[in-house]
């Protein structure tokens, strides 16, 4: 007698060939609430392409085959090159074809640069991040670099046409020989980290806007980019520079890659440690104004950090919901088990709030050039959104992983990769304390602006439970003699207040009320332990909703 001991049943089918836009009702509602008409039509083909099983598998391959540093060629010549798996190149090619690296600047007047189409671009970043986040790093920096290059109109004119190109040109050749370029950045040094004013890299003037840089950068992201925005000490103080991989004469610039960082996550993306040995650089902006020059770039990268983290959480929720829909436990589908319904609904509530706030924040960037109130909103809420969304993501992705049990913990599942990826956005472009202190500095510089933003948020949520308490907590903490010690309280409460206001614009009333009651009115309990009342069903119905 023989027995079939390997019959496979009650396993979840592969997640793939889904439309990451049209199946996401919270995203569609947030897009429409922020001025995007017919998002199913305008973004539907994009969502279908990025939700394909093939595209999702590229994310797996790119992370299973991380980049390799080649300091020398076979003949002993120094090349300082990084090699990537074909899957990484395929993802870069797709993202650049879709304009994620530059669509903010389409049609922008070089004399008066102002980002446009930020909401649609944010939706794309949100969807792509859940597929594969590592390659989004150079995509984000290339998009944001234009804001810094604006301080040097001659360099902007030279680089912008290639930045805006929809090609992907990975060849390691001088930028003027390429159809399209990418840009990275390197600010931190081992002795200073976040304290970039402690940088010791020096810049020696070589005539005009040309300089020679000597020093060591502890982190320089995406080292195969065509140029990097870096900070160095010029005679006039800390200054921003553009450092190309090749000198104007076509020879390799003196960027000596020391090693690639062995990171927890973000494995597909190369992050390097580099030495400059009188490396050629162009000055961007005035000497001594390096931080001011690069801060507009940092503001845009922080927006992407928040939106991408929301996208990671959305993908984790999607995988957990997919599993629960197909898995049977104790004679019921897992999605019908009351305890699991509460977990998934709570995850969905957090995801909806993050999505709503991410799109609302992107809209403020679009409107900032013509509306001072929106400009104030973007200045104050960007750090709060990055703080709240990025710090929450790892815990929420752990909960999504647990929803799959052991299947979610093994590397054949995408969830371990999403979980490892999640902390990076909270750490880079300003860790939690840095972001929270940035909020305090913004309030100290422009107290009337902070007050107006708080007033406008309260006007949107004043009837909801806990709103007035949250506003009071923020004001009292800001006025406290030990305000710095309460910086995280300010950031957390402002994030939650802003997320509630964003939900009020796009989500059903019962969902907004549930978020206010469980996040504003009282400290949130662990996922699955919050009383969401009548919001449970609509939250679960909206996770994957046929259009």
XYZ file of C-alpha atoms in Angstrom:
547
model
C 0.000 0.000 0.000
C 1.320 3.467 -0.872
C 0.424 6.784 0.661
C 0.585 10.222 -0.892
C 2.367 12.071 1.888
C 2.965 15.204 -0.181
C -0.497 16.303 -1.187
C -0.523 20.099 -1.195
C -3.752 21.827 -0.235
C -4.971 24.840 1.745
C -1.997 26.886 0.556
C -2.369 30.473 -0.609
C -1.939 30.987 -4.357
C 0.895 33.294 -5.473
C 0.217 36.999 -5.159
C 0.585 38.638 -8.546
C -1.084 39.928 -11.687
C -3.082 42.448 -9.674
C -3.614 46.108 -10.436
C -1.825 47.981 -7.659
C -3.815 51.143 -8.375
C -7.366 50.245 -9.388
C -7.708 47.545 -6.713
C -6.674 50.040 -4.014
C -9.833 51.952 -3.075
C -8.143 54.074 -0.370
C -5.517 55.216 -2.877
C -8.114 56.060 -5.520
C -10.158 58.068 -3.016
C -7.062 59.916 -1.774
C -6.049 60.742 -5.347
C -9.482 62.121 -6.210
C -9.613 64.091 -2.963
C -6.346 65.742 -3.973
C -7.246 66.762 -7.477
C -6.536 63.731 -9.672
C -9.452 63.106 -12.034
C -10.230 59.555 -13.189
C -7.176 57.912 -11.573
C -8.377 54.503 -12.766
C -7.795 55.671 -16.331
C -4.652 57.738 -15.862
C -2.842 55.353 -13.503
C -4.557 52.042 -14.209
C -2.084 50.808 -16.866
C 0.796 51.710 -14.545
C -0.789 49.756 -11.678
C -1.332 46.740 -13.918
C 2.272 46.709 -15.137
C 3.789 47.027 -11.670
C 1.430 44.433 -10.187
C 2.350 41.802 -12.743
C 3.888 38.583 -11.481
C 6.926 39.255 -13.664
C 7.561 42.701 -12.185
C 7.109 41.401 -8.642
C 9.638 38.653 -9.318
C 12.179 41.211 -10.508
C 12.054 42.648 -7.001
C 12.944 39.262 -5.553
C 15.796 38.712 -7.988
C 17.303 42.163 -7.469
C 17.496 41.589 -3.717
C 18.741 37.995 -3.899
C 21.602 39.210 -6.107
C 23.003 42.375 -4.471
C 25.494 44.673 -6.224
C 29.240 44.014 -6.266
C 32.106 46.487 -6.065
C 34.869 46.260 -8.694
C 37.665 48.610 -7.663
C 40.024 47.538 -10.492
C 39.762 46.052 -13.948
C 41.591 42.798 -14.865
C 44.678 44.779 -15.912
C 44.984 46.613 -12.616
C 43.493 49.950 -13.629
C 41.360 51.669 -11.007
C 37.710 51.763 -12.159
C 35.624 52.070 -8.948
C 32.573 50.519 -10.575
C 29.573 48.688 -9.148
C 27.904 45.806 -10.971
C 24.183 45.094 -10.644
C 22.002 42.116 -11.478
C 19.922 42.455 -14.684
C 16.754 42.563 -12.538
C 17.923 45.840 -10.983
C 18.524 47.336 -14.406
C 15.083 46.162 -15.558
C 13.433 47.895 -12.599
C 15.406 51.097 -13.180
C 14.468 51.031 -16.853
C 10.774 50.610 -16.028
C 10.742 53.336 -13.359
C 12.531 55.846 -15.567
C 10.276 55.047 -18.516
C 7.365 55.855 -16.216
C 9.025 59.131 -15.200
C 9.406 58.476 -11.482
C 12.844 60.105 -11.566
C 11.823 63.413 -13.132
C 8.116 63.872 -13.867
C 7.962 66.610 -11.201
C 9.936 68.835 -13.557
C 8.209 68.135 -16.864
C 7.590 71.448 -18.556
C 9.076 73.400 -15.653
C 10.601 76.767 -16.537
C 14.310 76.703 -15.683
C 14.059 80.315 -14.550
C 11.314 79.505 -12.057
C 11.408 75.859 -11.086
C 8.407 74.522 -9.244
C 7.528 70.814 -8.963
C 4.307 69.716 -10.607
C 2.235 66.556 -10.753
C 3.413 65.502 -7.322
C 0.231 63.650 -6.409
C 0.320 61.347 -9.444
C 4.049 60.801 -8.963
C 3.508 60.022 -5.256
C 0.962 57.370 -6.222
C 3.540 55.785 -8.515
C 6.271 55.835 -5.858
C 3.782 54.336 -3.386
C 2.983 51.436 -5.725
C 6.555 50.800 -6.863
C 7.992 50.834 -3.320
C 5.960 47.757 -2.425
C 7.360 45.936 -5.436
C 11.026 46.854 -4.889
C 12.274 49.782 -2.844
C 16.038 49.609 -3.291
C 16.104 51.009 -6.810
C 13.810 53.834 -5.712
C 16.815 55.414 -3.937
C 18.535 56.776 -7.092
C 15.109 57.514 -8.586
C 14.234 59.712 -5.590
C 17.604 61.472 -5.485
C 17.566 62.215 -9.205
C 14.129 63.792 -8.913
C 15.089 65.802 -5.839
C 18.477 66.919 -7.189
C 16.857 69.492 -9.460
C 15.801 71.509 -6.419
C 19.453 71.885 -5.402
C 20.808 72.399 -8.932
C 18.482 75.382 -9.263
C 21.067 77.311 -7.215
C 23.477 77.001 -10.179
C 21.500 77.878 -13.342
C 24.392 77.066 -15.684
C 24.744 73.531 -14.285
C 20.979 73.085 -14.249
C 20.780 73.972 -17.945
C 23.510 71.434 -18.656
C 22.012 68.542 -16.671
C 18.238 69.051 -16.733
C 17.570 67.750 -20.279
C 19.282 64.446 -19.432
C 17.584 64.286 -16.022
C 14.170 64.678 -17.663
C 14.847 62.014 -20.307
C 12.766 58.845 -20.049
C 15.615 56.548 -21.049
C 17.774 54.482 -18.731
C 21.430 54.566 -19.694
C 23.556 52.494 -17.271
C 26.775 52.826 -19.293
C 29.799 53.936 -17.275
C 30.789 56.840 -19.521
C 30.894 60.668 -19.146
C 27.463 62.198 -18.703
C 27.607 64.211 -21.926
C 27.809 60.945 -23.893
C 24.627 59.608 -22.305
C 20.965 59.979 -23.244
C 19.875 60.044 -19.595
C 21.511 60.432 -16.185
C 20.902 59.734 -12.515
C 22.195 61.703 -9.521
C 23.056 60.669 -5.989
C 24.188 62.402 -2.843
C 26.813 62.110 -0.119
C 26.568 64.296 2.943
C 27.485 62.320 6.055
C 30.963 61.584 7.364
C 32.065 59.094 9.993
C 32.905 61.695 12.606
C 29.728 63.738 12.162
C 26.848 61.678 10.822
C 23.758 63.863 11.030
C 25.856 66.833 12.151
C 26.918 67.731 8.604
C 28.437 71.021 9.793
C 31.137 68.862 11.398
C 32.196 67.657 7.940
C 35.951 67.785 7.331
C 36.031 67.196 3.561
C 37.761 70.247 2.101
C 37.146 72.078 -1.171
C 40.045 73.929 -2.761
C 39.083 76.569 -5.327
C 40.473 75.870 -8.800
C 39.006 78.812 -10.689
C 35.443 79.919 -11.391
C 32.987 77.421 -9.954
C 35.505 74.545 -10.138
C 37.000 72.999 -6.992
C 39.092 70.023 -5.882
C 37.593 67.974 -3.041
C 39.623 65.942 -0.563
C 38.010 63.896 2.196
C 35.994 60.839 3.156
C 32.238 60.258 2.960
C 30.853 57.581 5.276
C 27.687 57.133 3.193
C 27.342 57.943 -0.485
C 24.201 56.473 -1.951
C 23.884 54.828 -5.365
C 27.562 55.142 -6.362
C 26.920 54.326 -10.029
C 25.030 57.578 -10.509
C 26.539 60.034 -12.971
C 27.144 62.733 -10.360
C 26.617 63.426 -6.667
C 25.565 66.390 -4.603
C 27.944 66.584 -1.654
C 28.836 68.982 1.143
C 32.404 70.131 1.789
C 34.226 72.917 3.618
C 35.170 75.683 1.170
C 37.059 78.836 2.227
C 33.683 80.496 2.805
C 32.231 77.661 4.859
C 30.154 74.533 4.263
C 29.186 74.492 0.599
C 27.240 72.282 -1.804
C 29.065 70.730 -4.786
C 28.223 68.595 -7.803
C 30.828 65.846 -8.204
C 30.682 63.967 -11.557
C 32.030 60.442 -12.039
C 34.142 61.727 -14.958
C 36.162 64.942 -15.237
C 35.438 67.400 -18.057
C 38.407 65.997 -20.008
C 36.768 62.561 -20.020
C 39.086 60.932 -17.470
C 37.739 59.097 -14.436
C 37.208 61.411 -11.475
C 39.006 60.670 -8.209
C 36.103 59.065 -6.314
C 37.713 56.055 -4.651
C 35.031 53.614 -3.547
C 36.282 51.929 -0.375
C 33.499 49.429 0.164
C 29.781 48.834 -0.181
C 27.812 48.919 3.060
C 26.410 45.575 4.210
C 22.920 46.790 5.136
C 20.026 45.191 6.984
C 17.745 45.770 4.007
C 17.742 47.874 0.861
C 19.931 45.103 -0.521
C 19.438 45.762 -4.221
C 20.739 49.316 -3.858
C 24.439 50.065 -3.434
C 25.460 52.384 -0.603
C 29.159 53.145 -0.514
C 31.973 54.590 1.518
C 34.157 56.834 -0.626
C 37.326 58.899 -0.519
C 37.859 62.009 -2.625
C 41.446 62.548 -3.737
C 41.299 66.065 -5.145
C 38.111 65.063 -6.913
C 36.805 67.512 -9.491
C 33.608 69.349 -8.440
C 31.420 72.266 -9.440
C 30.140 74.609 -6.738
C 26.339 74.717 -6.461
C 25.163 77.931 -4.842
C 27.250 80.287 -2.781
C 30.088 79.299 -0.485
C 28.942 78.869 3.081
C 25.314 78.180 2.096
C 25.580 74.447 1.547
C 22.847 73.388 3.960
C 20.447 76.020 2.655
C 21.183 74.914 -0.920
C 20.583 71.237 -0.302
C 17.609 71.553 2.070
C 15.083 71.844 -0.783
C 16.410 68.554 -2.127
C 16.117 66.979 1.312
C 12.508 68.160 1.623
C 11.614 66.299 -1.574
C 13.451 63.150 -0.511
C 11.593 63.211 2.792
C 8.292 63.286 0.929
C 9.379 60.174 -0.974
C 10.477 58.473 2.259
C 7.009 58.956 3.751
C 5.153 57.898 0.613
C 7.399 54.877 0.010
C 6.936 53.674 3.597
C 3.177 53.956 3.138
C 3.624 51.834 0.011
C 5.568 49.192 1.944
C 2.770 48.987 4.514
C 0.167 48.762 1.763
C 1.994 45.821 0.163
C 2.293 44.087 3.536
C -1.430 44.555 4.116
C -2.178 43.259 0.614
C -0.164 40.097 1.220
C -1.776 39.488 4.611
C -5.272 40.059 3.225
C -4.557 37.792 0.240
C -3.400 35.019 2.565
C -6.384 35.369 4.883
C -8.801 35.320 1.962
C -7.536 31.957 0.699
C -6.450 30.128 3.868
C -8.878 27.965 5.854
C -8.366 27.602 9.622
C -10.752 25.816 11.987
C -13.333 25.262 9.255
C -13.473 28.942 8.293
C -11.626 31.173 5.914
C -9.059 33.065 7.947
C -10.611 36.349 6.799
C -13.830 35.296 8.583
C -12.179 34.547 11.932
C -13.048 37.428 14.299
C -9.560 37.849 15.773
C -7.935 37.989 12.325
C -10.572 40.405 11.072
C -9.641 42.794 13.852
C -5.935 42.533 13.043
C -6.457 43.107 9.330
C -8.919 45.943 9.901
C -6.491 47.682 12.243
C -3.699 47.284 9.691
C -6.023 48.620 7.003
C -6.868 51.627 9.172
C -3.206 52.512 9.594
C -2.599 51.987 5.885
C -5.535 54.204 4.900
C -4.302 57.005 7.144
C -0.769 56.804 5.747
C -2.044 56.739 2.177
C -4.381 59.678 2.711
C -1.676 61.778 4.359
C 0.939 60.898 1.739
C -1.292 62.083 -1.118
C -2.431 65.173 0.810
C 1.187 66.106 1.497
C 2.134 65.626 -2.157
C -0.710 67.972 -3.129
C 0.718 70.662 -0.860
C 4.000 70.513 -2.801
C 2.072 71.076 -6.032
C 0.265 74.097 -4.615
C 3.069 75.628 -2.565
C 4.255 77.926 -5.352
C 0.939 79.775 -5.538
C -0.583 79.282 -2.083
C 1.329 80.324 1.024
C -0.944 78.248 3.261
C -0.050 75.128 1.292
C 3.626 76.089 1.393
C 3.377 76.351 5.173
C 1.613 72.986 5.322
C 4.368 71.291 3.308
C 7.144 72.818 5.424
C 5.635 71.759 8.740
C 3.842 68.509 7.920
C 6.587 66.913 5.779
C 8.820 66.110 8.772
C 5.798 65.045 10.830
C 4.594 62.701 8.075
C 8.049 61.212 7.613
C 8.349 60.737 11.368
C 4.971 59.072 11.856
C 4.715 56.952 8.729
C 8.303 55.742 8.570
C 8.578 54.891 12.261
C 5.314 52.938 12.250
C 6.123 50.887 9.145
C 8.406 48.203 10.689
C 5.886 47.266 13.377
C 3.001 47.171 10.919
C 4.969 44.963 8.534
C 5.814 42.632 11.392
C 2.074 42.308 12.099
C 1.442 41.579 8.423
C 4.170 38.924 8.540
C 2.627 37.323 11.609
C -0.720 37.124 9.814
C 0.913 34.578 7.486
C 2.477 32.628 10.331
C 5.548 30.598 9.425
C 4.945 31.131 5.704
C 5.454 34.856 6.235
C 8.754 34.343 8.070
C 10.586 32.339 5.424
C 12.521 34.041 2.648
C 10.262 32.615 -0.062
C 7.718 35.193 1.121
C 8.213 38.863 0.193
C 7.460 39.903 3.773
C 10.955 39.398 5.266
C 12.321 41.694 2.540
C 9.625 44.310 3.202
C 10.299 44.066 6.947
C 14.062 44.569 6.503
C 13.416 47.432 4.112
C 11.094 49.293 6.458
C 13.596 50.905 8.896
C 15.672 52.605 6.199
C 13.260 55.463 5.517
C 13.022 56.253 9.221
C 16.816 56.432 9.526
C 17.911 58.119 6.288
C 17.157 61.753 5.466
C 16.860 62.457 9.176
C 16.281 59.893 11.921
C 13.460 60.258 14.436
C 15.117 62.723 16.795
C 16.483 64.824 13.924
C 13.065 65.070 12.306
C 11.342 65.909 15.583
C 13.897 68.625 16.348
C 13.482 69.983 12.818
C 9.830 70.521 13.666
C 10.772 72.524 16.753
C 13.199 74.652 14.756
C 10.536 75.306 12.115
C 8.115 76.427 14.808
C 10.733 78.654 16.424
C 11.616 80.282 13.088
C 8.025 80.811 12.002
C 5.682 80.490 14.978
C 2.869 82.193 13.113
C 3.176 79.634 10.304
C 2.988 76.722 12.736
C -0.041 78.300 14.371
C -1.804 78.744 11.035
C -1.165 75.122 10.036
C -2.496 73.893 13.369
C -5.574 76.109 13.007
C -6.291 74.820 9.504
C -5.970 71.209 10.643
C -8.288 71.841 13.548
C -10.856 73.392 11.220
C -11.012 70.048 9.396
C -11.219 67.768 12.418
C -12.576 69.851 15.298
C -15.748 67.761 15.608
C -13.820 64.493 15.897
C -12.932 62.871 19.233
C -9.507 63.767 20.584
C -8.757 66.571 18.112
C -8.753 69.397 20.622
C -6.676 67.311 23.043
C -4.066 66.666 20.344
C -3.834 70.362 19.486
C -3.506 71.242 23.158
C -0.739 68.669 23.634
C 1.199 70.163 20.707
C 0.877 73.754 21.911
C 1.793 72.935 25.506
C 4.827 70.906 24.438
C 6.037 73.693 22.135
C 5.703 76.220 24.958
C 7.342 73.975 27.520
C 10.779 74.973 28.910
C 11.971 71.467 28.024
C 10.471 71.473 24.537
C 13.386 69.515 23.056
C 12.689 66.623 25.409
C 9.105 66.621 24.110
C 10.044 66.873 20.436
C 8.855 63.349 19.660
C 5.530 64.031 21.348
C 5.045 67.059 19.090
C 5.961 65.092 15.963
C 3.736 62.153 16.862
C 0.691 64.242 17.742
C 1.065 66.470 14.674
C 1.369 63.406 12.452
C -1.775 61.852 13.904
C -3.708 65.111 13.650
C -2.643 65.616 10.031
C -3.472 61.992 9.154
C -6.936 62.405 10.672
C -7.514 65.554 8.619
C -6.346 63.769 5.468
C -8.710 60.862 6.153
C -11.572 63.313 6.652
C -11.051 64.436 3.041
C -11.022 61.007 1.420
C -12.289 58.165 3.619
C -15.822 57.185 4.691
C -16.907 58.929 7.884
C -16.899 55.761 9.992
C -13.249 55.107 9.117
C -12.181 58.657 9.974
C -14.098 58.464 13.247
C -12.509 55.128 14.147
C -9.034 56.542 13.524
C -9.725 59.641 15.608
C -11.214 57.618 18.443
C -8.387 55.062 18.606
C -5.409 57.270 17.693
C -6.278 60.834 18.708
C -8.605 60.423 21.661
C -6.598 57.682 23.357
C -3.206 56.054 22.848
C -3.432 53.307 20.247
C -3.307 49.766 21.587
C -1.471 47.001 19.774
C -2.740 46.107 16.310
C -5.935 44.092 16.607
C -6.773 45.336 20.092
C -8.465 48.608 19.105
C -12.257 48.848 19.067
C -13.007 49.890 15.482
C -16.769 49.436 15.797
C -18.698 49.746 12.548
C -15.530 50.579 10.587
C -14.308 46.970 10.450
C -16.347 45.881 7.434
C -15.679 48.916 5.208
C -11.988 48.793 6.069
C -11.732 45.159 4.960
C -13.949 45.685 1.921
C -11.689 48.504 0.710
C -8.404 46.573 0.889
C -9.064 44.954 -2.484
C -12.172 46.363 -4.088
C -13.261 45.634 -7.670
C -13.613 48.783 -9.752
